Each structure stands twice: as C-alpha cells, then as structure tokens.
Amino acid sequence: AAILKDCEVPEGFEKSLFASWHSANYPVYVAASPGGDLYVSSDGNGSLGRQPNRGRVLRLRDTDKDGRADEVTEFIRDIDSPRGLIWDHDRLYLLHPPHISVFFDRDHDGVAEESKRLISDIAFGFKDRPADHTTNDITMGIDGWIYIAGGDFGFMKATGTDGRTLQHRGGGVVRFRDPLSMNMFFSTVESAKFRKPITPGDQLKVHMELVKRKLNLCKFHGKCFVDQVLVAEAKFAANLVDRAKE
C-alpha cells in the first residue's frame, strides 16, 4: 500500500496494512487481545475539540486470517476523549478523561453492553479544558496494577470505587487495582445478632460498611433491614484473592 512506502521496520519484520482510515479514522490508541482482535480509540475531536460524544472505541477483527481487518464494530460509542485502553481476560479498560471505566461484551457480539466506572475525575473534563496535556494512557504491569500516565495539568480530586480520593499536581505516574479483578472469601464472622424473624415475602435490604482494610484482609459491619427495621447485624472479615491466582 502507498501509505506504507515511507514506513521502515527492523530486519526480520514485515509491514502490511491491517486497516485503512476508512475503517478506523481518528485513531489515538490501540490495544490487542490474545485472540488477535484490535481495539482502537477513535476521537473525532482530536486533542483540542470539546464537542461531546465524538469519541468511540472500535473492534477490528480479521475473520478470514488474511492479515486485513474485515469486520469492524463500534465496541463503545458516543464517549468523550477515548485514550489509553487495555484488554484483559474478558474486559476492556478505557481511560476517557476525566474518568477510567471498564467495559464488558458478555454476548461477544463486538459491542459492549455493560460498564462500570472505576475512577472519577482522574483528569479535567471539557468544562475546564480539552483533552490535550491531560491524563492520557494506561498500561497493566506484571504485578496486576494498572499504571496511569498523568498529564502535566494533574487532577484535583480523583475518586475510586472505595471512596478514597487523590490529588496530584503536575505530571507523573499513579496506579490502581481493579476491584472487579479480585474475589472475596469470607474468613470469620463475629458479633452476629438476629434481632427479628424474617419471613418469606419480606424484602431484605443489606447495608455493608468497610470498617478497615489491611493488605488483602477486609473487615466489615453489615446490617439487614426489613421495612427500615433492623432485623440482623454482624461484624465479619474477608480475604481478597486475585482471580488469576485462584
């Protein structure tokens, strides 16, 4: 292809065109799955625009194994400033300033139908500035942590799913763990109190409070309510275990 004529690769490597701009325009970042699918962050705003919903993430697939993408789906659509992304096991992590989210394609049709925000306000949003010089990339280390390349404007108050916050002035690298990548196993129960009977048909609401965490040991205080009346409570502990190490 003419577009590759000025592209040079080291000895022993070959170059070929996997997808043209017609298939994946405005590319920003790419990530590959072990099966060969390529995920592409595409941002129609570039680095300076602030028009909402101009970003998307595409999944490119080579179904006939000829080295060219012949199937393209919008894995994520109408998202602002898609940047760094990671495919891991069954999920796609995406940094889309000012947030970081994880997306799932449960039915494997190439379109994510489920997502969860992991960190809010890890960068500035459109109301403050465009996406240039902002938090841009993420990568997964061999230790299981996700490392974030922070832009030189930093961030004022990033908030994780556990409610903890962080402020960072200037550029740098920060890291986090995805709570969805861990399984929790009960270890001890103490101070269990059953205050009122529960009968079939009752709607049971459970409120959980994380009291303390030290390394992978978590201590909780749980309360159960029926019609806003406390019917049971207990203190218990649980251990967090990496899914990959089970």
CSV table of C-alpha atoms in Angstrom, one decimal, residues 26 28 42-56 79-83 126 130-132:
chain,number,residue,atom,x,y,z
A,26,TYR,CA,-9.0,9.5,14.1
A,28,VAL,CA,-5.5,7.6,19.2
A,42,SER,CA,-11.0,7.0,17.9
A,43,ASP,CA,-11.5,10.7,18.8
A,44,GLY,CA,-13.2,13.0,16.3
A,45,ASN,CA,-12.3,16.0,18.4
A,46,GLY,CA,-8.6,15.4,18.1
A,47,SER,CA,-6.8,17.0,21.0
A,48,LEU,CA,-8.3,20.5,21.1
A,49,GLY,CA,-12.1,20.0,20.3
A,50,ARG,CA,-14.7,19.9,23.1
A,51,GLN,CA,-17.8,18.7,21.2
A,52,PRO,CA,-19.4,15.9,23.3
A,53,ASN,CA,-19.9,12.3,22.1
A,54,ARG,CA,-17.4,12.4,19.2
A,55,GLY,CA,-15.4,9.6,20.5
A,56,ARG,CA,-15.7,5.8,20.1
A,79,ILE,CA,-17.9,8.6,24.6
A,80,ASP,CA,-15.7,11.7,25.2
A,81,SER,CA,-11.9,11.7,24.6
A,82,PRO,CA,-11.2,7.9,24.5
A,83,ARG,CA,-7.5,7.5,25.1
A,126,PHE,CA,-14.5,19.6,28.8
A,130,PRO,CA,-9.8,20.0,26.1
A,131,ALA,CA,-8.0,16.6,26.2
A,132,ASP,CA,-4.5,17.8,25.3
